[in-house]
Amino acid sequence: MARMALPFKFLSEIVESRDLFLHFDRDRKKGGFRWKGPHFLAFLRYLIKLRPNYNHGRFSDLLRKVEESANRLCKYKNFTKKGIYSAKFLHIMDYFLPELREFFAVPKPQQYLSCSTFKTNELVASFIDFLLEDLEEFLGQRYLSRFFTVQLNPLLKNLKFLLIILGDTPFQRTELEETNNILADIESIDNEAGIFFHSFFFTTYLVKETKIAAAHSVLLPKFKMVKEKIKNHCITVSNLPSVTTRNTDLVSIFIVDSVLDYLNHLINNKARLIVDVKDQITTLHEELNFSRSFLRDIEVQQNKELIEYEMQLRDLAYEAEYIINWFTAGEVPVWYLTLRLSNFIQKNKLIRTALPEIKLNYGINSLEVVESPCEVSSQVARSIPMVDEIIVGFKDETMQIARQLVRGPDHLQIISITGMPGLGKTTLAKKLYNHSSVLNHFDKRLWCVVSQTYERKRLLIDILRSMTNHKEVKFLEMEVQELGENLHKNLKERRYFVVMDDIWNVEAWHDLKMYFPKDKTRSRILFTSRNKEVALEASSNGIINELPFLSVDECWDLLQQKVFGKALCPREFLDVGKQIATCCKGLPLAVSGIAAVLANMEKKESLWQEVAASLSSYIFKEQDILEISYKHLPIHLKPCFLYFSAFEEDREIPVKKLLSLWISEGFIQKNEDKRSEDVAEEYLIELINRSMVQVAKRRSDNGVKACNMHDLMRDMCMRIAKEENFLNVIKE
């Protein structure tokens, strides 16, 4: 993994240089040690992570002085000798290193600007992670004596174990006094480890190895005492009433199938890794398999009580996979895994005990055999072709803007399409981009999506890639100025047409306009924006086209085409269909979303009436209308849809990468007759057919190569993902 780039350029150069500290070698031969520097970089990385929230103004001043001294030292090629600047630098470090002491302890919440954001176990885990990185950096140094390897490896192993268990469920139940007590014990031993490391390895003074060994012999028994408390805590928590500490309230039961496959693989192919716990893992596999087999038959019932049991089983699978993975990696001791496996088996038995009563209460035995989500998805994929965008309305606007693009003045002109979200600005821009008159008129056509947050370099790369066949990696190596010059050179004396889609403020245009030649070649820039002021500020001579809402007749026309294709709408759906079209308030995106709901439900007038009633109950908010699309999604598609909230706004998502992530997350149901990748692609096609995901690029065989999501749909996706505790995007 690439490490964080540090702003302390000269200090980094100094501490990475072994030559500067060669004169310390003689001290090591006498059984001593002095700070050599490279592991100091791990501390700097930790400091940068804390910077947004940690109050360290005084310390920052000291750090700047160290960097200035390092800068002076780096100016001399022969800085390894004991010259005046070398002596000054080491003198400053002698004063500076003791000041680091406050950072070698778990930060307190009050030291953060937003303490409510951080839980105790998260602060402790962050500090352990820093100590581990620092230790690994130190142990990775060349010419390190065996003494340090022998002394520090046990410390490294103990800290890794503590970090792992902080991610386990018994240590996340912070509503319990018992949990807070054990977290306090873990914090205490971590602080002692921090003091140990700072005292001996962040000093330029001579430290005897005998002192290090003595301190280490005092520290290790304390870790053993904490481990005994950890064992007792796990037993205590397992005997308390169960509280599900789920990561998400959204059911994705297919993760259990993935864990069952994983356990089966361990039992049959990796038995040597689990020899001490094979019997327990085999029992857990049998228990999970029984519960999963039962719930597989009833998952389509969507009863609240049944969903609760599905979530308990899913969470149990997550917990088991987490600890077993770490055990097979050699980071968790047998005693801890044995203890947790007993907890998992007991939890599953409680679920099994409740199943007979569920059968009785809900008449499970009398249920008809139903198709699995995978089978339903396959049928949908076969029966519904993946449709391209259907454009209704804006005929006059299309002809008008096309004329503006190919006619008019010789100088470079900005033409804008403005209107509220969901009206079809991007769709119209794409239509114009591929319009026959535009294709024949311009030498070069270019496209970029700006969005609310943008980077100038990224925009330049997107524009250049839309114009050439070069791969992105070629442009990533260039600086912004080189990219701009490349663009300017390619457009010079050419008639070009550039679409800047979804531009939020005029700064984006000001950042790029210098790279567009102002030759009198009748070139055009097309903006799409929800903000009319952007167009006004960008150019006083530009043309602004405000998109109107679709008429009721246009909404109905679009709805019919989306639901019935080229077939006629049955007479019994005419009145209720027009009522639904009216409720969409002229927004093409809302029409497409509701049409997808209607197309995927049984063709009954009563069901359409229910949709109409739902729409009529909403005050006009496009988000509310779109949310109906989500509510009508089959449960197996909901986690796949919400996963889009993890991707950057307006970025094209490679389908191959997306499907791989869905599979690894356990969102895709196993199917003996199909590859997981094929099932995942069927899920994606169904989301596209429901107008919840858009096709960005196609393969040569017309399959989907890349996809994205409309801004409004993404806003809804992120909101629901947060509400459902599925995923929360943190803006840095």
XYZ file of C-alpha atoms in Angstrom:
732
model
C 0.000 0.000 0.000
C 1.338 3.465 -0.902
C 2.227 5.506 2.146
C 1.090 9.020 2.864
C 3.235 11.729 1.302
C 4.708 13.921 4.039
C 4.933 17.735 3.838
C 8.231 17.686 5.792
C 10.439 17.136 2.753
C 13.844 17.972 4.220
C 13.252 16.342 7.598
C 12.158 13.177 5.796
C 15.341 13.240 3.716
C 17.503 13.620 6.814
C 15.921 10.880 8.936
C 16.005 8.413 6.031
C 19.757 8.912 5.678
C 21.762 6.281 7.534
C 25.007 8.159 6.879
C 24.110 11.080 9.146
C 24.044 8.815 12.181
C 27.016 6.554 11.387
C 28.912 7.968 14.333
C 26.377 6.259 16.601
C 27.663 2.840 15.533
C 30.382 2.754 18.146
C 27.755 3.188 20.865
C 25.859 0.115 19.670
C 29.065 -1.902 19.963
C 29.248 -0.889 23.613
C 25.764 -2.289 24.214
C 23.893 0.952 23.729
C 21.519 2.549 21.253
C 20.736 5.989 19.916
C 17.822 7.153 17.817
C 18.611 6.680 14.142
C 15.593 8.309 12.587
C 13.674 6.221 9.985
C 10.877 5.131 12.351
C 10.367 8.844 13.100
C 8.553 9.018 9.746
C 5.833 6.756 11.146
C 5.289 9.316 13.886
C 5.033 12.118 11.320
C 2.374 10.153 9.419
C 0.420 9.685 12.647
C 0.697 13.411 13.322
C -0.718 14.282 9.887
C -3.699 11.997 10.525
C -4.380 13.852 13.771
C -3.955 17.312 12.249
C -7.629 17.974 11.328
C -8.795 17.382 14.909
C -5.833 17.616 17.277
C -4.786 20.888 18.899
C -1.014 21.001 18.579
C -0.176 24.622 17.643
C 2.873 24.877 19.966
C 4.169 21.589 18.688
C 3.690 22.690 15.072
C 5.991 25.659 15.715
C 8.701 23.340 17.012
C 8.276 21.035 14.043
C 8.692 23.955 11.641
C 11.992 24.863 13.309
C 13.212 21.288 12.871
C 12.215 21.356 9.190
C 14.034 24.690 8.674
C 17.176 23.258 10.258
C 16.909 20.145 8.060
C 16.508 22.406 5.023
C 19.788 24.216 5.798
C 21.530 20.906 6.364
C 20.304 19.451 3.051
C 21.875 22.316 1.097
C 25.288 20.804 1.711
C 26.163 17.663 -0.217
C 28.647 16.625 2.426
C 26.189 17.052 5.281
C 27.029 13.624 6.755
C 30.167 14.980 8.408
C 30.071 16.616 11.816
C 29.785 20.113 10.507
C 28.203 23.098 12.077
C 24.764 22.471 10.569
C 24.807 18.812 11.551
C 25.575 19.761 15.129
C 22.817 22.381 15.148
C 20.302 19.932 13.744
C 21.130 17.299 16.372
C 20.991 19.953 19.079
C 17.464 20.927 18.000
C 16.459 17.257 17.910
C 17.782 16.825 21.482
C 15.310 19.513 22.536
C 12.520 18.438 20.209
C 12.240 14.674 20.848
C 11.186 14.937 24.538
C 8.303 17.127 23.374
C 6.828 14.118 21.556
C 5.950 12.438 24.874
C 2.340 13.707 24.884
C 1.690 11.925 21.564
C 2.750 8.541 22.929
C -0.492 7.991 24.787
C -4.066 7.347 23.670
C -5.593 10.751 22.769
C -8.441 11.919 24.982
C -11.755 12.879 23.327
C -11.528 16.418 24.720
C -8.323 16.903 22.745
C -10.386 16.702 19.574
C -12.424 19.506 18.081
C -15.362 17.111 17.532
C -15.138 14.612 20.383
C -18.604 13.155 19.699
C -17.249 11.666 16.474
C -14.816 9.371 18.266
C -15.564 6.357 20.462
C -13.105 5.143 23.090
C -12.313 1.923 21.244
C -11.678 3.886 18.025
C -9.195 6.208 19.747
C -7.398 3.269 21.344
C -7.297 1.391 18.017
C -5.895 4.460 16.221
C -3.085 4.756 18.765
C -2.230 1.032 18.597
C -2.147 1.279 14.820
C 0.448 4.070 15.136
C 2.581 2.051 17.569
C 2.466 -0.945 15.229
C 3.530 1.099 12.216
C 6.317 2.646 14.263
C 7.515 -0.730 15.529
C 7.438 -2.314 12.081
C 9.377 0.656 10.673
C 11.959 0.294 13.420
C 12.306 -3.488 13.094
C 12.613 -3.145 9.326
C 15.838 -1.146 9.553
C 19.017 -2.675 8.168
C 21.859 -3.631 10.490
C 19.511 -3.921 13.489
C 20.956 -6.232 16.138
C 19.197 -9.490 17.046
C 18.659 -8.121 20.542
C 15.948 -5.739 19.320
C 14.207 -8.409 17.246
C 14.024 -10.729 20.254
C 12.841 -7.976 22.590
C 10.327 -6.225 20.347
C 8.605 -9.039 18.427
C 6.565 -10.163 21.494
C 5.497 -6.535 21.996
C 4.495 -6.314 18.333
C 2.428 -9.517 18.580
C 0.636 -8.378 21.754
C -0.290 -5.011 20.245
C -1.607 -6.652 17.054
C -3.831 -8.919 19.133
C -5.274 -5.943 21.043
C -5.951 -4.087 17.793
C -7.798 -7.097 16.348
C -10.061 -7.691 19.351
C -11.073 -4.016 19.400
C -12.816 -4.779 16.105
C -14.644 -7.752 17.654
C -18.213 -7.435 18.957
C -17.606 -7.920 22.723
C -15.443 -4.789 22.734
C -17.896 -2.627 20.821
C -20.739 -2.828 23.330
C -19.766 0.439 24.986
C -23.208 0.756 26.589
C -21.999 -1.845 29.114
C -19.927 -0.884 32.144
C -17.967 -4.143 31.765
C -16.860 -3.129 28.259
C -15.734 0.323 29.349
C -13.734 -1.213 32.186
C -11.819 -3.577 29.903
C -11.265 -0.756 27.380
C -9.724 1.283 30.215
C -7.375 -1.622 30.985
C -6.375 -1.915 27.314
C -5.816 1.851 27.109
C -3.614 1.729 30.199
C -1.294 -0.996 28.859
C -1.134 0.779 25.479
C -0.026 3.975 27.218
C 2.718 2.045 29.002
C 3.846 0.604 25.666
C 3.880 4.148 24.256
C 6.054 5.422 27.123
C 8.407 2.454 26.643
C 8.844 3.153 22.956
C 9.245 6.925 23.317
C 11.755 6.625 26.176
C 14.110 4.261 24.398
C 13.674 4.849 20.679
C 12.926 8.573 20.392
C 16.053 9.947 21.979
C 19.513 10.883 20.743
C 21.052 9.935 24.092
C 22.808 6.659 24.737
C 20.480 3.927 26.053
C 21.882 0.686 27.435
C 20.371 -2.546 26.142
C 20.208 -3.779 29.723
C 17.789 -0.948 30.562
C 15.602 -1.823 27.568
C 15.528 -5.494 28.594
C 14.619 -4.596 32.181
C 11.737 -2.341 31.147
C 10.533 -4.946 28.655
C 10.494 -7.658 31.350
C 8.173 -5.464 33.428
C 5.855 -4.676 30.507
C 5.199 -8.190 29.150
C 3.572 -9.645 32.338
C 1.113 -6.734 32.285
C -0.047 -7.828 28.811
C -0.693 -11.310 30.249
C -2.858 -9.787 32.993
C -4.885 -7.831 30.417
C -5.394 -10.994 28.331
C -6.873 -12.742 31.372
C -9.301 -9.826 31.807
C -10.173 -10.047 28.102
C -11.015 -13.735 28.527
C -13.296 -13.003 31.495
C -14.950 -10.151 29.611
C -15.828 -12.391 26.640
C -17.435 -14.907 29.014
C -19.345 -12.167 30.847
C -20.692 -10.529 27.680
C -21.770 -13.882 26.203
C -23.955 -14.475 29.288
C -25.649 -11.078 29.041
C -28.843 -10.487 26.998
C -27.985 -10.384 23.309
C -27.782 -6.983 21.674
C -27.115 -6.999 17.943
C -24.349 -4.504 17.176
C -24.841 -4.666 13.437
C -23.002 -2.492 10.993
C -26.149 -2.071 8.936
C -29.880 -2.579 9.360
C -30.117 -3.752 5.749
C -30.332 -7.497 5.259
C -27.778 -9.106 2.967
C -28.209 -12.751 3.927
C -25.980 -13.951 1.077
C -22.939 -13.166 3.242
C -23.846 -16.321 5.199
C -23.479 -18.359 1.998
C -20.002 -16.876 1.482
C -18.974 -17.669 5.062
C -20.296 -21.234 4.724
C -18.174 -21.666 1.592
C -15.178 -20.242 3.441
C -15.623 -22.588 6.433
C -16.085 -25.553 4.125
C -12.863 -24.621 2.290
C -10.965 -24.457 5.592
C -12.308 -27.809 6.782
C -11.565 -29.657 3.531
C -8.525 -27.880 2.118
C -6.808 -25.939 4.899
C -7.218 -28.300 7.849
C -3.602 -27.768 8.932
C -4.436 -24.128 9.731
C -7.278 -25.060 12.083
C -6.089 -28.358 13.552
C -6.685 -27.187 17.150
C -10.226 -25.937 16.491
C -11.384 -28.088 13.559
C -14.157 -29.810 15.547
C -15.598 -26.478 16.697
C -15.435 -24.953 13.194
C -17.133 -28.067 11.783
C -19.915 -27.693 14.376
C -20.296 -23.996 13.551
C -20.566 -24.852 9.840
C -23.319 -27.383 10.538
C -25.210 -24.964 12.787
C -25.014 -22.064 10.331
C -25.980 -24.310 7.430
C -29.117 -25.515 9.217
C -30.295 -21.988 10.039
C -29.447 -20.698 6.569
C -31.336 -23.576 4.901
C -34.424 -22.735 6.915
C -34.297 -19.009 6.225
C -33.623 -19.600 2.519
C -37.170 -20.921 2.158
C -38.833 -18.009 3.906
C -36.722 -14.960 3.056
C -39.203 -13.667 0.475
C -41.869 -13.354 3.170
C -40.383 -10.054 4.369
C -41.899 -10.370 7.819
C -40.253 -8.082 10.387
C -39.599 -10.883 12.863
C -38.072 -13.052 10.153
C -35.875 -10.189 8.976
C -34.615 -9.797 12.539
C -33.492 -13.429 12.586
C -31.845 -12.980 9.185
C -29.919 -10.014 10.530
C -28.829 -11.955 13.617
C -27.590 -14.807 11.444
C -25.818 -12.433 9.078
C -24.099 -10.615 11.957
C -23.045 -13.937 13.440
C -21.447 -14.866 10.105
C -19.611 -11.518 9.938
C -18.223 -11.969 13.463
C -17.110 -15.551 12.867
C -15.411 -14.736 9.575
C -13.572 -11.774 11.133
C -11.971 -13.757 13.973
C -11.314 -16.951 11.996
C -9.559 -14.916 9.278
C -7.199 -13.396 11.827
C -6.595 -16.791 13.439
C -5.576 -18.390 10.133
C -3.229 -15.422 9.578
C -1.519 -16.299 12.858
C -2.547 -13.116 14.695
C -5.152 -14.535 17.134
C -4.249 -17.197 19.755
C -6.099 -20.514 19.976
C -7.595 -19.716 23.388
C -9.366 -16.622 22.047
C -10.762 -18.323 18.943
C -11.930 -21.303 21.042
C -13.772 -18.934 23.346
C -15.415 -17.021 20.518
C -16.399 -20.163 18.579
C -18.279 -21.349 21.661
C -20.078 -17.975 21.695
C -20.968 -18.262 17.994
C -22.318 -21.808 18.318
C -24.416 -20.821 21.336
C -25.848 -17.787 19.507
C -26.844 -19.919 16.544
C -28.534 -22.463 18.828
C -30.707 -19.652 20.195
C -31.746 -18.807 16.633
C -32.468 -22.487 15.918
C -34.582 -22.761 19.075
C -36.852 -19.972 17.844
C -37.419 -21.483 14.394
C -40.133 -24.054 15.302
C -42.241 -21.307 16.847
C -41.839 -19.187 13.698
C -42.971 -22.152 11.613
C -46.051 -22.502 13.762
C -46.916 -18.804 13.873
C -46.451 -18.112 10.164
C -47.443 -21.444 8.681
C -44.115 -21.997 6.972
C -44.921 -25.625 6.202
C -47.931 -24.581 4.145
C -45.993 -22.108 2.017
C -45.666 -22.817 -1.651
C -42.175 -23.248 -3.037
C -41.010 -19.839 -4.233
C -38.330 -18.808 -6.655
C -35.071 -17.572 -5.223
C -33.979 -13.966 -5.890
C -31.321 -15.320 -8.219
C -33.930 -17.169 -10.301
C -36.194 -14.133 -10.374
C -33.264 -11.945 -11.408
C -32.337 -14.362 -14.188
C -35.871 -14.322 -15.566
C -35.969 -10.525 -15.457
C -32.624 -10.347 -17.241
C -33.876 -12.692 -19.951
C -37.290 -11.109 -20.382
C -36.377 -7.428 -20.227
C -33.850 -6.116 -22.722
C -31.436 -3.541 -21.398
C -32.961 -0.375 -22.789
C -31.203 2.736 -23.990
C -32.424 6.163 -22.968
C -35.820 7.087 -24.367
C -36.028 10.815 -25.029
C -39.432 12.466 -25.020
C -40.001 16.198 -25.394
C -37.493 19.013 -25.996
C -37.806 18.682 -29.804
C -37.924 22.437 -30.243
C -35.094 22.952 -27.729
C -32.932 20.378 -29.508
C -33.317 22.055 -32.893
C -32.831 25.515 -31.396
C -29.599 24.667 -29.541
C -28.250 22.675 -32.501
C -28.647 25.815 -34.643
C -26.865 27.892 -31.959
C -23.952 25.472 -32.049
C -23.401 25.431 -35.814
C -24.386 28.999 -36.617
C -23.648 32.351 -35.016
C -20.449 34.360 -34.514
C -16.929 33.286 -35.472
C -15.516 33.796 -31.964
C -15.611 31.211 -29.155
C -19.079 31.242 -27.607
C -20.568 29.705 -24.443
C -24.036 28.192 -24.739
C -25.791 26.943 -21.602
C -28.598 24.524 -20.765
C -30.017 25.312 -17.329
C -32.836 23.917 -15.225
C -33.615 22.060 -12.041
C -32.198 18.551 -11.344
C -33.920 15.675 -13.121
C -35.159 17.691 -16.097
C -32.853 15.966 -18.577
C -30.056 18.500 -19.142
C -27.351 15.851 -19.484
C -29.565 13.669 -21.677
C -30.182 16.598 -24.013
C -26.466 17.473 -24.049
C -25.621 13.873 -25.057
C -28.205 14.058 -27.823
C -26.649 17.270 -29.108
C -23.113 15.869 -28.767
C -24.075 13.075 -31.178
C -26.362 15.179 -33.396
C -25.581 14.785 -37.102
C -25.173 18.532 -37.658
C -22.670 18.731 -34.776
C -20.719 15.698 -35.984
C -20.329 17.218 -39.448
C -19.538 20.746 -38.246
C -16.765 20.370 -35.629
C -13.219 19.006 -35.988
C -12.954 18.027 -32.330
C -15.578 17.063 -29.755
C -14.694 16.934 -26.061
C -16.615 16.073 -22.893
C -16.069 16.366 -19.137
C -18.266 16.141 -16.046
C -17.427 18.898 -13.579
C -19.722 18.209 -10.559
C -19.845 20.081 -7.254
C -16.292 19.240 -6.221
C -13.684 19.048 -8.957
C -9.937 18.955 -9.554
C -8.446 20.878 -12.448
C -6.055 18.048 -13.309
C -8.867 15.483 -13.349
C -10.969 17.684 -15.655
C -8.067 18.136 -18.062
C -7.428 14.383 -18.120
C -11.116 13.661 -18.803
C -11.198 16.190 -21.645
C -8.025 14.840 -23.254
C -9.206 11.238 -22.951
C -12.508 12.098 -24.631
C -10.517 13.442 -27.587
C -7.782 10.799 -27.896
C -7.347 7.052 -27.534
C -4.524 7.395 -25.020
C -4.838 5.537 -21.715
C -5.297 7.493 -18.506
C -1.948 6.409 -17.085
C -0.131 8.504 -19.720
C -1.877 11.684 -18.532
C -1.575 10.926 -14.816
C 2.196 11.295 -15.111
C 1.836 14.860 -16.434
C 1.587 18.056 -14.393
C -1.399 20.396 -14.793
C 0.537 22.876 -16.953
C 1.700 20.138 -19.316
C -1.836 18.784 -19.634
C -3.157 22.272 -20.393
C -0.500 22.902 -23.015
C -1.264 19.526 -24.585
C -4.943 20.426 -24.812
C -4.256 23.892 -26.220
C -1.905 22.470 -28.860
C -4.498 19.902 -29.993
C -7.221 22.531 -30.341
C -5.194 25.340 -31.917
C -6.651 26.431 -35.267
C -9.345 23.726 -34.953
C -13.117 24.116 -34.706
C -13.940 22.382 -31.428
C -17.017 21.644 -29.345
C -16.659 21.102 -25.575
C -19.407 19.946 -23.198
C -18.883 20.841 -19.541
C -21.607 18.833 -17.857
C -22.993 19.576 -14.387
C -20.977 22.723 -13.700
C -21.845 24.211 -10.286
C -19.796 27.391 -10.139
C -17.905 29.652 -12.507
C -14.513 28.908 -10.882
C -14.332 25.638 -12.836
C -14.544 27.588 -16.097
C -11.982 30.151 -14.943
C -9.576 27.293 -14.110
C -9.805 25.885 -17.650
C -10.580 28.705 -20.064
C -6.904 29.608 -20.624
C -6.395 26.237 -22.317
C -9.096 26.791 -24.965
C -7.773 28.759 -27.989
C -9.765 31.846 -28.900
C -9.212 31.513 -32.635
C -12.077 32.653 -34.804
C -13.051 29.139 -35.797
C -16.689 29.245 -34.522
C -15.858 26.902 -31.644
C -18.465 26.360 -28.930
C -18.559 25.510 -25.191
C -21.780 23.929 -23.895
C -22.548 24.162 -20.165
C -25.210 22.159 -18.355
C -25.986 23.618 -14.948
C -28.750 23.849 -12.402
C -27.527 27.385 -11.682
C -28.323 30.059 -14.246
C -25.879 32.477 -12.571
C -22.939 30.310 -13.660
C -23.740 30.952 -17.306
C -24.217 34.678 -16.712
C -20.877 35.008 -14.884
C -18.945 32.944 -17.435
C -19.787 35.101 -20.437
C -21.759 38.251 -21.084
C -22.161 37.231 -24.748
C -23.292 33.679 -24.101
C -26.691 32.131 -24.798
C -28.788 30.639 -22.005
C -31.443 28.001 -22.694
C -33.735 27.230 -19.731
C -35.335 23.795 -19.994
C -39.068 23.655 -19.278
C -40.832 20.842 -17.443
C -42.404 18.115 -19.547
C -46.106 18.558 -20.217
C -48.564 16.014 -18.778
C -48.971 14.505 -22.255
C -45.185 14.195 -22.655
C -44.911 12.561 -19.220
C -47.621 10.072 -20.165
C -45.955 9.373 -23.509
C -42.614 8.683 -21.775
C -44.284 6.526 -19.105
C -46.023 4.368 -21.729
C -42.817 3.834 -23.709
C -40.880 2.889 -20.566
C -43.536 0.430 -19.331
C -44.945 -1.085 -22.531
C -42.265 -0.403 -25.128
C -43.855 -0.307 -28.584
C -47.030 -2.073 -27.426
C -50.220 -0.134 -26.742
C -51.258 0.599 -23.177
C -54.282 -1.562 -22.174
C -57.467 0.471 -21.813
C -57.908 -0.286 -18.079
C -54.595 1.443 -17.278
C -55.232 4.676 -19.194
C -56.894 6.749 -16.460
C -54.678 5.650 -13.576
C -51.599 5.875 -15.830
C -52.310 9.495 -16.688
C -52.889 10.196 -12.989
C -49.443 8.748 -12.204
C -47.862 10.754 -15.048
C -49.401 13.949 -13.634
C -47.922 13.194 -10.195
C -44.415 13.156 -11.707
C -44.630 16.960 -12.066
C -42.891 17.104 -15.455
C -39.595 15.535 -14.312
C -38.266 12.930 -16.780
C -36.159 11.292 -14.051
C -39.217 10.840 -11.829
C -41.199 9.405 -14.756
C -38.400 6.908 -15.538
C -38.165 5.820 -11.912
C -41.894 5.250 -11.489
C -42.140 3.573 -14.896
C -39.495 1.074 -13.782
C -41.573 0.267 -10.686
C -44.675 -0.322 -12.822
C -42.779 -2.389 -15.400
C -41.494 -4.745 -12.714
C -44.786 -5.395 -10.955
C -47.746 -7.533 -11.935
C -50.012 -5.785 -14.444
C -53.031 -5.208 -12.202
C -55.012 -1.999 -12.105
C -55.286 -2.226 -8.304
C -51.485 -2.201 -7.962
C -51.228 0.851 -10.212
C -53.877 2.538 -8.052
C -51.686 1.906 -4.991
C -48.725 3.584 -6.711
C -50.895 6.546 -7.713
C -52.130 6.890 -4.130
C -48.541 6.810 -2.833
C -47.471 9.522 -5.257
C -50.480 11.708 -4.496
C -49.688 11.608 -0.775
C -46.296 13.284 -1.276
C -45.760 17.000 -1.205
C -43.794 17.755 -4.356
C -40.268 16.621 -3.624
C -38.378 14.787 -6.323
C -36.500 12.826 -3.621
C -39.770 11.416 -2.281
C -40.893 10.333 -5.742
C -37.563 8.612 -6.410
C -37.697 6.868 -3.034
C -40.676 4.844 -4.266
C -38.266 3.209 -6.726
C -36.069 2.102 -3.827
C -38.978 0.840 -1.734
C -40.104 -1.396 -4.598
C -36.635 -2.900 -5.143
C -36.334 -6.641 -4.398
C -34.402 -7.062 -1.156
C -31.407 -8.688 -2.856
C -30.889 -5.561 -5.001
C -31.042 -3.033 -2.159
C -27.482 -3.529 -0.841
C -26.176 -3.497 -4.421
C -27.905 -0.167 -5.030
C -26.751 1.409 -1.764
C -23.170 0.358 -2.487
C -23.053 3.088 -5.149
C -22.881 5.636 -2.306
C -19.239 4.560 -1.804
C -18.214 5.935 -5.211
C -17.244 9.482 -6.053
C -19.853 11.791 -7.532
C -20.128 11.836 -11.328
C -17.327 9.292 -11.796
C -17.678 6.430 -14.237
C -17.573 3.132 -12.346
C -15.884 0.206 -14.129
C -18.411 -2.631 -14.152
C -15.777 -5.329 -13.691
C -14.579 -3.643 -10.511
C -18.130 -3.067 -9.235
C -19.229 -6.677 -9.718
C -16.071 -7.934 -8.021
C -16.783 -5.724 -5.008
C -20.411 -6.901 -4.793
C -19.247 -10.512 -4.808
C -16.574 -9.941 -2.166
C -19.131 -8.152 0.050
C -21.415 -11.196 -0.115
C -24.275 -9.427 -1.961
C -24.550 -12.041 -4.697
C -26.421 -15.288 -4.173
C -24.575 -18.499 -4.987
C -25.856 -20.368 -8.035
C -24.468 -23.779 -8.968
C -25.347 -23.288 -12.642
C -23.792 -19.837 -13.061
C -20.642 -17.941 -12.243
C -21.026 -15.326 -9.530
C -19.909 -12.693 -12.054
C -22.834 -13.562 -14.354
C -25.360 -13.358 -11.521
C -23.881 -10.027 -10.405
C -24.176 -8.679 -13.963
C -27.854 -9.668 -13.989
C -28.333 -7.651 -10.786
C -26.714 -4.636 -12.455
C -28.844 -4.962 -15.585
C -31.951 -5.056 -13.420
C -30.912 -1.821 -11.670
C -30.290 -0.230 -15.082
C -33.669 -1.369 -16.362
C -35.251 0.181 -13.285
C -33.609 3.525 -14.219
C -31.698 3.618 -10.932
C -28.281 3.239 -12.588
C -27.128 4.679 -15.898
C -24.954 3.182 -18.618
C -21.811 5.298 -19.075
C -19.899 3.136 -21.583
C -20.621 -0.023 -23.549
C -18.384 -2.858 -24.672
C -18.056 -3.890 -28.284
C -20.673 -6.629 -27.657
C -23.094 -3.971 -26.317
C -22.592 -5.072 -22.712
C -22.018 -2.486 -20.002
C -18.393 -1.450 -19.557
C -18.923 1.428 -17.112
C -21.890 2.866 -15.247
C -22.787 5.848 -13.085
C -25.699 7.397 -11.235
C -27.742 10.563 -11.683
C -27.016 13.244 -9.067
C -30.531 13.095 -7.608
C -30.491 9.313 -7.449
C -27.058 9.405 -5.803
C -28.261 11.958 -3.229
C -31.116 9.621 -2.333
C -28.740 6.638 -2.305
C -26.357 8.337 0.132
C -29.188 9.494 2.390
C -30.734 6.029 2.640
C -27.313 4.392 3.083
C -26.734 6.640 6.097
C -30.240 6.100 7.503
C -29.899 2.327 7.136
C -26.435 2.349 8.777
C -25.208 0.781 5.555
C -22.428 3.227 4.770
C -21.597 6.765 5.769
C -19.353 8.836 3.522
C -17.051 11.137 5.496
C -15.899 14.270 3.687
C -12.332 15.123 4.580
